[in-house]
Coordinates of C-alpha atoms in Angstrom, one line a residue:
X1 CA 92.3 108.6 90.1
X2 CA 90.3 106.6 87.6
X3 CA 88.3 103.6 88.7
X4 CA 87.9 100.3 87.0
X5 CA 84.6 101.2 85.4
X6 CA 86.1 104.3 83.9
X7 CA 88.9 102.3 82.4
X8 CA 86.6 99.7 81.0
X9 CA 84.5 102.4 79.4
X10 CA 87.7 103.8 77.8
X11 CA 88.5 100.4 76.5
X12 CA 85.1 100.2 74.9
X13 CA 85.6 103.6 73.4
X14 CA 88.6 102.5 71.3
X15 CA 86.7 99.6 69.8
X16 CA 85.2 101.3 66.7
X17 CA 81.6 102.2 65.9
X18 CA 79.0 101.8 68.6
X19 CA 76.8 98.8 68.7
X20 CA 73.7 98.1 70.8
X21 CA 73.7 95.1 73.1
X22 CA 71.3 93.3 70.8
X23 CA 73.5 94.0 67.8
X24 CA 76.6 92.6 69.6
X25 CA 74.7 89.5 70.6
X26 CA 73.5 89.0 67.0
X27 CA 77.1 89.4 65.8
X28 CA 78.4 86.9 68.3
X29 CA 75.6 84.4 67.5
X30 CA 76.3 84.9 63.7
X31 CA 80.0 84.3 64.2
X32 CA 79.4 81.2 66.3
X33 CA 76.9 79.8 63.8
X34 CA 78.6 80.3 60.5
X35 CA 82.3 80.5 61.5
X36 CA 83.3 81.9 58.1
X37 CA 86.4 84.0 57.8
X38 CA 87.1 86.8 55.3
X39 CA 88.2 84.6 52.4
X40 CA 85.1 82.4 52.6
X41 CA 86.8 79.4 54.2
X42 CA 85.1 77.7 57.2
X43 CA 86.6 77.6 60.7
X44 CA 87.4 74.2 62.1
X45 CA 84.6 72.5 64.1
X46 CA 86.4 72.8 67.4
X47 CA 86.8 76.6 66.9
X48 CA 83.1 76.9 66.1
X49 CA 82.3 75.0 69.3
X50 CA 84.6 77.3 71.3
X51 CA 83.0 80.4 69.8
X52 CA 79.6 79.1 70.6
X53 CA 80.4 78.4 74.2
X54 CA 82.0 81.8 74.7
X55 CA 79.0 83.4 73.0
X56 CA 76.7 81.6 75.4
X57 CA 78.7 82.7 78.4
X58 CA 78.7 86.3 77.2
X59 CA 75.0 86.5 76.4
X60 CA 73.9 85.0 79.7
X61 CA 76.4 87.0 81.8
X62 CA 77.4 83.8 83.7
X63 CA 80.9 85.0 84.4
X64 CA 79.6 88.1 86.3
X65 CA 80.6 87.9 90.0
X66 CA 77.4 89.7 90.9
X67 CA 75.4 86.5 90.3
X68 CA 77.6 84.1 92.4
X69 CA 75.7 84.2 95.7
X70 CA 72.5 82.9 94.0
X71 CA 74.2 79.6 93.4
X72 CA 75.4 79.0 96.9
X73 CA 72.0 77.5 97.9
X74 CA 72.5 74.7 95.4
X75 CA 75.9 73.7 96.6
X76 CA 74.7 73.8 100.3
X77 CA 71.7 71.6 99.3
X78 CA 74.0 69.2 97.5
X79 CA 76.2 68.9 100.5
X80 CA 73.3 68.1 102.8
X81 CA 71.5 65.7 100.5
X82 CA 74.6 63.6 99.8
X83 CA 76.4 64.2 103.1
X84 CA 79.4 65.2 101.0
X85 CA 82.3 67.3 102.3
X86 CA 82.4 69.4 99.2
X87 CA 80.1 70.5 96.4
X88 CA 80.8 72.9 93.6
X89 CA 79.5 74.6 90.5
X90 CA 82.2 75.3 88.0
X91 CA 82.2 77.3 84.7
X92 CA 84.8 76.7 82.0
X93 CA 85.7 77.0 78.4
X94 CA 88.9 76.0 76.7
X95 CA 90.9 78.8 78.1
X96 CA 89.6 79.6 81.6
X97 CA 87.6 78.3 84.5
X98 CA 85.8 79.8 87.5
X99 CA 84.1 78.3 90.6
X100 CA 80.7 79.8 90.6
X101 CA 80.1 78.4 94.1
X102 CA 81.9 76.1 96.4
X103 CA 80.7 74.5 99.6
X104 CA 82.5 72.7 102.4
X105 CA 86.0 71.4 102.9
X106 CA 88.0 71.8 99.6
X107 CA 89.7 68.6 98.5
X108 CA 92.7 68.2 96.4
X109 CA 93.6 71.0 94.0
X110 CA 91.6 73.1 91.7
X111 CA 93.5 71.8 88.7
X112 CA 92.4 68.2 89.4
X113 CA 88.8 69.2 90.1
X114 CA 88.6 71.1 86.9
X115 CA 90.2 68.2 84.9
X116 CA 87.4 65.9 86.2
X117 CA 84.8 68.5 85.5
X118 CA 85.9 68.8 81.9
X119 CA 85.8 65.0 81.7
X120 CA 82.2 65.1 83.0
X121 CA 81.4 67.6 80.3
X122 CA 81.8 64.9 77.7
X123 CA 79.0 62.8 79.1
X124 CA 75.3 63.4 78.5
X125 CA 74.3 61.7 81.8
X126 CA 75.7 61.9 85.3
X127 CA 79.5 61.1 85.4
X128 CA 80.7 59.1 88.5
X129 CA 84.0 57.8 89.7
X130 CA 83.3 55.8 92.9
X131 CA 87.0 55.3 93.8
X132 CA 89.5 57.5 92.0
X133 CA 92.5 55.4 93.3
X134 CA 91.1 52.3 91.8
X135 CA 89.9 53.9 88.6
X136 CA 93.2 55.7 88.1
X137 CA 96.1 53.5 89.2
X138 CA 98.6 55.7 87.5
X139 CA 97.8 58.8 89.7
X140 CA 101.1 59.8 91.3
X141 CA 100.3 63.4 92.5
X142 CA 100.0 63.3 96.3
X143 CA 97.8 66.4 96.2
X144 CA 95.0 64.3 94.5
X145 CA 95.0 61.3 96.8
X146 CA 92.6 62.8 99.4
X147 CA 89.9 63.1 96.7
X148 CA 88.5 59.5 96.3
X149 CA 85.0 60.1 95.0
X150 CA 83.7 62.4 92.3
X151 CA 80.2 62.7 90.7
X152 CA 79.2 65.5 88.3
X153 CA 76.6 66.4 85.7
X154 CA 77.4 68.8 82.9
X155 CA 75.6 72.2 82.7
X156 CA 74.2 73.3 79.4
X157 CA 72.6 76.5 78.1
X158 CA 69.3 76.5 76.2
X159 CA 71.3 76.2 73.0
X160 CA 72.8 73.0 74.3
X161 CA 76.3 74.3 74.8
X162 CA 78.3 72.9 77.8
X163 CA 79.5 75.8 80.0
X164 CA 80.3 74.0 83.2
X165 CA 79.2 71.3 85.6
X166 CA 77.8 70.7 89.1
X167 CA 79.7 68.2 91.2
X168 CA 80.0 66.5 94.6
X169 CA 83.3 65.2 96.1
X170 CA 84.4 63.0 99.0
X171 CA 87.6 61.9 100.6
X172 CA 86.5 58.3 100.7
X173 CA 85.1 55.9 98.1
X174 CA 81.4 55.6 98.0
X175 CA 78.6 54.2 95.9
X176 CA 76.2 56.3 93.8
X177 CA 72.9 54.5 92.9
X178 CA 70.3 55.5 90.4
X179 CA 68.3 57.5 92.9
X180 CA 71.4 59.6 93.7
X181 CA 72.1 60.1 90.0
X182 CA 68.5 61.3 89.4
X183 CA 68.8 63.7 92.3
X184 CA 72.0 65.2 91.0
X185 CA 70.4 65.5 87.6
X186 CA 67.4 67.3 89.0
X187 CA 69.6 69.9 90.8
X188 CA 71.6 70.4 87.6
X189 CA 68.4 71.2 85.8
X190 CA 67.5 73.8 88.5
X191 CA 71.0 75.4 88.0
X192 CA 70.4 75.5 84.2
X193 CA 67.1 77.3 84.9
X194 CA 69.1 80.0 86.7
X195 CA 71.3 80.3 83.7
X196 CA 68.3 80.9 81.6
X197 CA 67.1 83.5 84.1
X198 CA 70.5 85.3 83.8
X199 CA 70.1 85.6 80.0
X200 CA 66.5 86.8 80.4
X201 CA 67.6 89.5 82.9
X202 CA 70.4 90.6 80.6
X203 CA 68.1 90.9 77.7
X204 CA 65.6 92.9 79.7
X205 CA 68.2 95.3 81.0
X206 CA 69.4 95.9 77.5
X207 CA 65.9 96.5 76.2
X208 CA 65.2 99.0 79.0
X209 CA 68.4 100.9 78.1
X210 CA 67.4 101.1 74.4
X211 CA 63.8 102.1 75.0
X212 CA 64.3 104.7 77.7
X213 CA 66.6 107.7 77.9
X214 CA 66.7 108.6 81.5
X215 CA 70.4 107.9 82.0
X216 CA 70.9 109.0 85.6
X217 CA 68.2 106.7 86.9
X218 CA 68.8 103.5 84.9
X219 CA 71.3 100.7 85.5
X220 CA 74.7 100.3 83.8
X221 CA 73.6 99.3 80.3
X222 CA 72.6 103.0 79.7
X223 CA 76.2 103.7 78.6
X224 CA 74.9 102.1 75.3
X225 CA 72.6 105.1 74.9
X226 CA 75.3 107.6 75.6
X227 CA 77.6 106.2 73.0
X228 CA 74.9 106.1 70.4
X229 CA 73.6 109.7 71.2
X230 CA 77.1 111.1 70.9
X231 CA 77.7 109.2 67.7
X232 CA 74.4 110.7 66.3
X233 CA 75.3 114.2 67.4
X234 CA 78.8 114.0 65.8
X235 CA 77.2 112.7 62.5
X236 CA 74.8 115.7 62.5
X237 CA 77.5 118.2 63.3
X238 CA 79.7 116.7 60.5
X239 CA 76.8 117.1 58.0
X240 CA 76.1 120.6 59.1
X241 CA 79.7 121.7 59.4
X242 CA 79.4 122.6 63.1
X243 CA 81.9 122.2 65.9
X244 CA 81.3 120.1 68.9
X245 CA 83.1 119.8 72.3
X246 CA 82.9 116.3 73.7
X247 CA 83.6 116.2 77.4
X248 CA 84.0 113.5 80.1
X249 CA 83.2 114.9 83.6
X250 CA 83.9 113.0 86.8
X251 CA 82.2 113.7 90.1
X252 CA 85.2 112.9 92.3
X253 CA 83.5 113.0 95.7
X254 CA 80.5 111.0 94.7
X255 CA 81.5 107.7 96.4
X256 CA 82.2 109.4 99.8
X257 CA 78.9 111.3 99.7
X258 CA 77.0 108.2 98.8
X259 CA 78.3 106.6 101.9
X260 CA 77.3 109.6 104.0
X261 CA 73.8 110.2 102.6
X262 CA 72.8 106.9 101.0
X263 CA 72.5 106.1 97.3
X264 CA 68.8 107.0 97.1
X265 CA 69.3 110.6 98.2
X266 CA 72.5 111.0 96.2
X267 CA 70.6 109.8 93.1
X268 CA 67.9 112.4 93.6
X269 CA 70.7 115.0 93.9
X270 CA 72.3 113.8 90.7
X271 CA 69.0 114.2 88.8
X272 CA 68.7 117.8 90.1
X273 CA 72.3 118.5 89.4
X274 CA 72.0 117.3 85.7
X275 CA 68.8 119.3 85.3
X276 CA 70.7 122.4 86.5
X277 CA 73.6 121.7 84.0
X278 CA 71.1 121.3 81.2
X279 CA 69.6 124.7 82.0
X280 CA 73.1 126.4 82.0
X281 CA 73.0 128.2 78.6
X282 CA 71.9 127.0 75.2
X283 CA 75.1 125.4 74.1
X284 CA 75.0 122.2 76.2
X285 CA 73.0 119.8 74.0
X286 CA 73.5 116.5 75.8
X287 CA 74.7 115.0 79.1
X288 CA 74.4 111.5 80.3
X289 CA 75.8 109.2 83.1
X290 CA 78.4 106.9 81.6
X291 CA 79.9 105.2 84.7
X292 CA 79.4 105.2 88.4
X293 CA 80.9 108.7 88.8
X294 CA 81.5 109.7 85.2
X295 CA 79.3 111.7 82.9
X296 CA 79.7 112.4 79.2
X297 CA 78.3 115.3 77.3
X298 CA 78.4 117.5 74.2
X299 CA 78.2 121.3 73.5
X300 CA 78.4 123.4 70.4
X301 CA 80.9 126.2 70.1
X302 CA 82.5 128.7 67.7
X303 CA 86.1 129.6 67.4
X304 CA 89.3 127.8 68.4
X305 CA 90.0 124.7 70.4
X306 CA 91.1 126.9 73.2
X307 CA 87.7 128.6 73.1
X308 CA 86.1 125.2 73.5
X309 CA 88.3 124.6 76.5
X310 CA 87.3 127.9 78.2
X311 CA 83.7 127.1 77.6
X312 CA 84.1 123.6 79.1
X313 CA 85.9 125.1 82.1
X314 CA 82.9 127.3 82.7
X315 CA 80.7 124.3 82.5
X316 CA 82.9 122.4 85.0
X317 CA 82.9 125.3 87.4
X318 CA 79.1 125.5 87.2
X319 CA 79.0 121.7 87.9
X320 CA 80.7 122.4 91.3
X321 CA 77.8 124.7 92.4
X322 CA 76.0 123.6 95.6
X323 CA 72.9 121.6 95.1
X324 CA 70.1 121.5 97.8
X325 CA 67.8 118.5 98.2
X326 CA 65.4 118.2 101.1
X327 CA 67.6 119.0 104.2
X328 CA 71.0 118.4 102.6
X329 CA 73.2 120.9 100.7
X330 CA 75.8 119.1 98.5
X331 CA 78.7 120.5 96.5
X332 CA 80.0 118.3 93.8
X333 CA 83.8 118.2 93.1
X334 CA 84.3 117.8 89.4
X335 CA 87.2 117.2 87.0
X336 CA 86.9 117.2 83.3
X337 CA 88.6 116.0 80.1
X338 CA 87.8 117.5 76.6
X339 CA 88.2 116.7 73.0
X340 CA 86.8 118.6 69.9
X341 CA 85.1 117.5 66.7
X342 CA 86.5 117.7 64.0
X343 CA 90.0 118.5 65.3
X344 CA 90.4 115.3 67.4
X345 CA 88.4 112.9 65.4
X346 CA 85.1 112.3 63.6
X347 CA 83.8 109.2 65.5
X348 CA 81.6 109.7 68.6
X349 CA 82.9 106.6 70.3
X350 CA 86.5 107.6 69.7
X351 CA 85.9 111.1 70.9
X352 CA 84.4 109.9 74.2
X353 CA 87.5 107.7 74.7
X354 CA 89.8 110.6 73.9
X355 CA 87.9 112.9 76.4
X356 CA 88.4 110.1 79.0
X357 CA 92.1 109.9 78.2
X358 CA 92.4 113.7 78.6
X359 CA 90.7 113.4 81.9
X360 CA 93.1 110.7 83.1
X361 CA 96.1 112.9 82.1
X362 CA 94.8 116.1 83.8
X363 CA 97.2 118.1 85.9
X364 CA 96.9 118.7 89.6
X365 CA 95.7 122.2 88.9
X366 CA 92.3 120.8 88.3
X367 CA 91.5 122.7 85.1
X368 CA 89.8 121.1 82.2
X369 CA 92.3 118.8 80.4
X370 CA 92.4 119.1 76.6
X371 CA 93.3 116.1 74.4
X372 CA 96.6 116.4 72.5
X373 CA 99.2 114.5 70.6
X374 CA 101.3 113.5 73.6
X375 CA 98.2 112.0 75.3
X376 CA 97.5 110.1 72.1
X377 CA 101.1 108.8 71.9
X378 CA 100.9 107.7 75.6
X379 CA 97.6 106.0 75.0
X380 CA 99.0 104.1 72.0
X381 CA 101.9 102.9 74.1
X382 CA 99.6 101.9 77.0
X383 CA 97.4 100.0 74.5
X384 CA 100.5 98.1 73.2
X385 CA 101.5 97.3 76.8
X386 CA 98.0 96.0 77.6
X387 CA 98.0 93.9 74.4
X388 CA 101.6 92.6 74.6
X389 CA 102.1 92.0 78.3
X390 CA 100.3 88.7 78.8
X391 CA 101.9 87.0 75.8
X392 CA 105.3 88.3 77.0
X393 CA 104.8 86.6 80.4
X394 CA 103.9 83.3 78.6
X395 CA 107.0 83.6 76.3
X396 CA 109.4 84.2 79.2
X397 CA 110.1 87.8 78.2
X398 CA 109.0 89.0 81.6
X399 CA 111.6 88.0 84.1
X400 CA 112.4 88.9 87.8
X401 CA 115.3 90.5 89.5
X402 CA 115.5 90.1 93.3
X403 CA 116.3 92.9 95.8
X404 CA 117.8 91.4 99.0
X405 CA 116.3 92.3 102.4
X406 CA 118.8 92.4 105.3
X407 CA 118.5 92.2 109.0
X408 CA 119.2 95.6 110.7
X409 CA 121.1 94.0 113.6
X410 CA 123.9 92.3 111.6
X411 CA 123.1 93.0 107.9
X412 CA 122.6 89.3 107.2
X413 CA 120.4 88.2 104.3
X414 CA 116.9 87.5 105.5
X415 CA 114.8 87.6 102.3
X416 CA 114.4 88.9 98.8
X417 CA 111.7 90.8 96.9
X418 CA 110.9 89.8 93.4
X419 CA 110.7 92.8 91.0
X420 CA 109.5 92.3 87.4
X421 CA 111.6 93.3 84.4
X422 CA 110.3 93.4 80.8
X423 CA 112.3 94.0 77.6
X424 CA 110.1 94.1 74.6
X425 CA 111.3 93.9 71.0
X426 CA 108.9 96.7 69.9
X427 CA 108.5 98.8 73.1
X428 CA 112.0 98.5 74.4
X429 CA 112.5 98.4 78.1
X430 CA 109.2 98.8 80.0
X431 CA 109.6 99.6 83.7
X432 CA 107.2 98.3 86.3
X433 CA 106.2 101.9 87.1
X434 CA 104.9 102.0 83.5
X435 CA 103.3 98.6 83.0
X436 CA 101.9 97.9 86.5
X437 CA 99.3 100.7 86.5
X438 CA 98.2 99.6 83.0
X439 CA 97.7 95.9 83.8
X440 CA 96.4 96.3 87.3
X441 CA 92.7 96.9 86.2
X442 CA 93.0 94.0 83.7
X443 CA 92.4 90.6 85.3
X444 CA 94.1 88.5 82.7
X445 CA 97.5 90.3 82.5
X446 CA 97.4 91.0 86.3
X447 CA 96.8 87.3 87.1
X448 CA 99.5 86.3 84.6
X449 CA 102.1 88.4 86.4
X450 CA 101.1 87.3 89.9
X451 CA 101.1 83.6 88.8
X452 CA 104.5 84.0 87.2
X453 CA 105.9 85.7 90.3
X454 CA 104.4 83.0 92.6
X455 CA 105.8 80.2 90.4
X456 CA 109.3 81.8 90.3
X457 CA 109.3 82.3 94.1
X458 CA 108.3 78.6 94.7
X459 CA 110.9 77.4 92.2
X460 CA 113.6 79.4 94.1
X461 CA 112.4 78.1 97.5
X462 CA 112.2 74.5 96.4
X463 CA 115.9 74.6 95.3
X464 CA 117.0 76.3 98.5
X465 CA 115.0 73.9 100.7
X466 CA 116.7 71.0 99.0
X467 CA 120.2 72.4 99.3
X468 CA 120.5 74.1 102.6
X469 CA 119.1 74.7 106.0
X470 CA 119.3 78.5 105.2
X471 CA 116.2 79.5 103.2
X472 CA 115.6 83.3 102.8
X473 CA 112.0 84.2 102.5
X474 CA 110.7 85.5 99.1
X475 CA 108.1 88.3 98.8
X476 CA 105.9 88.9 95.8
X477 CA 103.5 91.8 95.2
X478 CA 99.8 91.0 95.0
X479 CA 97.1 93.6 94.2
X480 CA 94.1 93.6 96.5
X481 CA 91.8 92.8 93.6
X482 CA 93.6 89.5 93.1
X483 CA 93.3 88.4 96.7
X484 CA 89.5 88.8 96.4
X485 CA 89.3 86.4 93.4
X486 CA 87.8 83.0 94.3
X487 CA 90.4 81.0 92.3
X488 CA 93.4 82.9 93.6
X489 CA 93.8 80.8 96.8
X490 CA 93.4 77.6 94.7
X491 CA 96.3 78.8 92.5
X492 CA 98.4 79.4 95.6
X493 CA 97.6 76.0 97.1
X494 CA 98.3 74.2 93.8
X495 CA 101.6 76.0 93.2
X496 CA 102.9 75.3 96.7
X497 CA 101.9 71.7 96.3
X498 CA 103.5 71.4 92.9
X499 CA 106.9 72.6 94.2
X500 CA 106.6 71.1 97.6
X501 CA 107.3 74.4 99.2
X502 CA 106.8 75.4 102.8
X503 CA 104.5 78.4 102.8
X504 CA 106.4 79.8 105.8
X505 CA 109.1 81.1 103.5
X506 CA 106.6 83.1 101.3
X507 CA 105.4 86.7 101.9
X508 CA 102.6 88.3 100.0
X509 CA 103.0 92.1 99.8
X510 CA 99.6 93.8 99.6
X511 CA 100.2 96.8 97.4
X512 CA 98.8 99.9 99.2
X513 CA 97.6 101.4 95.9
X514 CA 94.7 98.9 96.3
X515 CA 92.2 100.9 98.2
X516 CA 90.4 98.6 100.7
X517 CA 86.7 99.5 101.1
X518 CA 85.7 96.2 102.8
X519 CA 88.2 95.4 105.6
X520 CA 86.3 92.4 106.9
X521 CA 86.2 90.7 103.5
X522 CA 89.9 91.5 102.9
X523 CA 90.8 90.1 106.3
X524 CA 89.0 86.9 105.6
X525 CA 90.8 86.5 102.3
X526 CA 94.2 87.2 103.9
X527 CA 93.6 84.8 106.8
X528 CA 93.0 82.1 104.2
X529 CA 96.4 82.9 102.7
X530 CA 98.0 82.7 106.2
X531 CA 96.7 79.1 106.5
X532 CA 99.4 78.1 104.1
X533 CA 102.0 79.4 106.6
X534 CA 102.7 82.5 104.4
X535 CA 102.9 86.0 105.9
X536 CA 101.3 89.2 104.8
X537 CA 103.1 92.5 104.4
X538 CA 101.6 95.9 103.6
X539 CA 103.7 97.6 100.9
X540 CA 104.6 101.3 100.6
X541 CA 103.1 102.2 104.0
X542 CA 103.2 106.0 104.4
X543 CA 102.1 106.8 100.9
X544 CA 98.8 107.7 99.4
X545 CA 96.3 105.4 101.1
X546 CA 97.8 104.9 104.5
X547 CA 95.3 104.0 107.2
X548 CA 95.6 102.8 110.8
X549 CA 92.9 100.3 109.9
X550 CA 95.4 98.5 107.7
X551 CA 97.5 97.7 110.7
X552 CA 94.7 97.0 113.2
X553 CA 92.2 95.1 111.1
X554 CA 94.3 93.0 108.7
X555 CA 96.3 89.8 109.7
X556 CA 99.7 91.4 108.8
X557 CA 103.2 90.3 109.9
X558 CA 105.3 93.0 108.2
X559 CA 105.0 96.7 107.4
X560 CA 107.1 98.1 104.6
X561 CA 107.9 101.8 105.2
X562 CA 107.6 103.6 101.9
X563 CA 110.9 104.7 100.3
X564 CA 109.6 108.2 99.6
X565 CA 109.3 108.7 103.4
X566 CA 112.6 106.9 104.1
X567 CA 114.5 109.1 101.6
X568 CA 113.3 112.3 103.3
X569 CA 114.0 111.4 106.9
X570 CA 117.5 112.8 106.9
X571 CA 116.6 116.4 105.8
X572 CA 112.8 116.9 106.4
X573 CA 111.2 117.1 109.8
X574 CA 107.7 116.0 108.9
X575 CA 109.0 112.8 107.1
X576 CA 111.1 111.9 110.2
X577 CA 108.1 112.3 112.5
X578 CA 105.9 110.3 110.1
X579 CA 108.5 107.5 109.9
X580 CA 109.0 107.4 113.6
X581 CA 105.2 107.3 114.2
X582 CA 104.7 104.5 111.7
X583 CA 107.4 102.4 113.3
X584 CA 105.9 103.0 116.8
X585 CA 102.4 102.1 115.5
X586 CA 103.6 98.9 113.8
X587 CA 105.6 97.8 116.9
X588 CA 102.5 98.5 119.0
X589 CA 100.7 95.9 116.9
X590 CA 103.6 93.4 117.1
X591 CA 104.5 94.0 113.5
X592 CA 108.1 94.0 112.1
X593 CA 109.1 97.0 109.9
X594 CA 111.1 96.9 106.6
X595 CA 112.6 100.2 105.6
X596 CA 112.6 100.5 101.8
X597 CA 114.8 102.6 99.6
X598 CA 117.7 103.3 101.9
X599 CA 120.4 104.9 99.8
X600 CA 122.6 106.9 102.2
X601 CA 124.5 106.2 105.4
X602 CA 122.6 108.9 107.2
X603 CA 119.2 107.4 106.2
X604 CA 120.5 104.0 107.4
X605 CA 121.6 105.4 110.8
X606 CA 118.3 107.1 111.4
X607 CA 116.0 104.1 110.5
X608 CA 118.3 101.8 112.5
X609 CA 117.9 104.1 115.5
X610 CA 114.1 104.0 115.1
X611 CA 114.2 100.2 115.5
X612 CA 113.3 99.0 112.0
X613 CA 114.0 95.2 112.0
X614 CA 114.8 94.9 108.2
X615 CA 116.2 97.1 105.5
X616 CA 116.5 97.1 101.7
X617 CA 117.9 99.7 99.3
X618 CA 120.7 100.7 97.0
X619 CA 123.1 101.4 99.9
X620 CA 123.2 97.6 100.4
X621 CA 122.3 96.1 97.1
X622 CA 120.5 96.8 93.9
X623 CA 118.0 94.4 92.4
X624 CA 120.0 91.5 90.9
X625 CA 119.3 88.8 88.3
X626 CA 118.7 85.1 89.3
X627 CA 122.4 84.0 88.8
X628 CA 123.7 86.7 91.2
X629 CA 121.0 86.0 93.7
X630 CA 121.8 82.3 93.9
X631 CA 125.5 83.2 94.3
X632 CA 124.6 85.5 97.2
X633 CA 122.5 82.8 98.9
X634 CA 125.4 80.3 98.5
X635 CA 127.7 82.8 100.2
X636 CA 125.3 83.3 103.0
X637 CA 124.9 79.5 103.4
X638 CA 128.7 79.1 103.5
X639 CA 129.0 81.8 106.1
X640 CA 126.3 80.2 108.2
X641 CA 128.1 76.8 108.0
X642 CA 131.3 78.4 109.3
X643 CA 129.4 80.0 112.1
X644 CA 127.8 76.6 113.0
X645 CA 131.3 74.9 112.9
X646 CA 133.7 77.0 115.0
X647 CA 136.3 74.3 114.8
X648 CA 136.4 74.3 111.0
X649 CA 139.0 75.9 108.8
X650 CA 139.1 79.7 108.6

């Protein structure tokens, strides 16, 4: 399993020649300042302005979540000084926004708040609306009427670019005199000083990474060193006509051992482990830490590509030797991907990326995985999926089919699950099993899919609420990483308000492939979702990451029994016992169970006997397009009407 840091490193690896952090910043600044394209014409002023703002945000690392807590003290202070129910610090450019910090009761919708923040950005001084209803008589959106007062001051970087604002809000009109304006201005200046500190820290970290070469002990910017070192080694090998093996080695049990022994002790073990690897023969010429648990290195060899693979496998086996430090003996579990210069490329950055790709595609046998043409083909397709998916969502090429969910007792329709479908003119039909793993680590495409699913669900529900007393619930899949995003809940609130939908008819399925490391934080995020009336389901329970803690520590309402378990209950004893145990455990927590993937009568008989409340699967209905779904709901509504009117016509 490859973590997000590993994937991000792979994305960097496909980007061409390596650049230092300072070189990248210089290039960004140059593009922002001159704005010239290849034929010598100048970019429009508004595009130059956008480039400059984005460059400022990148250089100062303002979007990084790791800095967010530092800003909470400012919003708390604003709330106390102005006795305001809400204060916020927002960041934005033309294409995105983020609440760096929010304090107090959240008024209105995020969209309205950001719209006012953007308006404030056009003012040099403090921007105030003392009574929004009076100032904007044309406001018709009910969701904005609670917010009556707004005061904000734009936030600028040292270069003068507006990157956000600091604001206070109230649900009643109020005055804002000169002293109040001056106070808000002073706090905004303090926030801007924090921005400058961000940039100084980023520059210092980059400088450390470039001056020192102690990769295992330095922070994350040391991956810059690794790319440049491998690039240099490849260049030297090319000039001398030598062969190089470039490997990506992952320590797969590093996270668990860090929890057991602490990061300080584990770091000391890593240093000793790397020294031991460097002393293993004369062929290993470089090894460095690239990500949290990933290491990159190079060795010289003679002979065929397979000879390089055998050599790398010996190195991987040596990496699993037991290391002793103080009173602890630790055995690393390592997996490895390999590519070869010049057979697989002549760019160090590209070779690192291909070694990572080989590692991602390794077999369960655990031997060193060698880069090959099929991996390259798969990577090109995944790259195309990553690039084309978000525009496909915006253009409407990504649609949804709905798979009905029936009550076990009488097989009546109870709900539907939205399942994404994508037909691409270049890629052809792309199944969810192919595109979901690709977009999950990418916030933009992942958010686009979740937002599209939420809007589709609310559109369905708004129509059914208007037409009938019978409203089936709609479930959408949400990765755990999305639930943690600060603006996710604002998006949910805004979409429910836009369509006037009762949240009780909405179910969020937390995909179990999202490993939960912080149950308390996840529980808080899910409880906020349930405040809308929505219910939470755990999807695919019984598969890879099943944990009793999911059922006992999260505010769930439904458990979806994984179809791979359901489809084995009729001819495999362990699967039957697992399913029965999960149902009993869920019922013990007062949770309803949905059996997924029921395809045979025998499976249906077994899960019904177990007491599963709901069922879905091909035995009852395949996923169907929107038109067929609405016909099904109409039939159910008609049947319900007949049942409610026994004196009506048969």
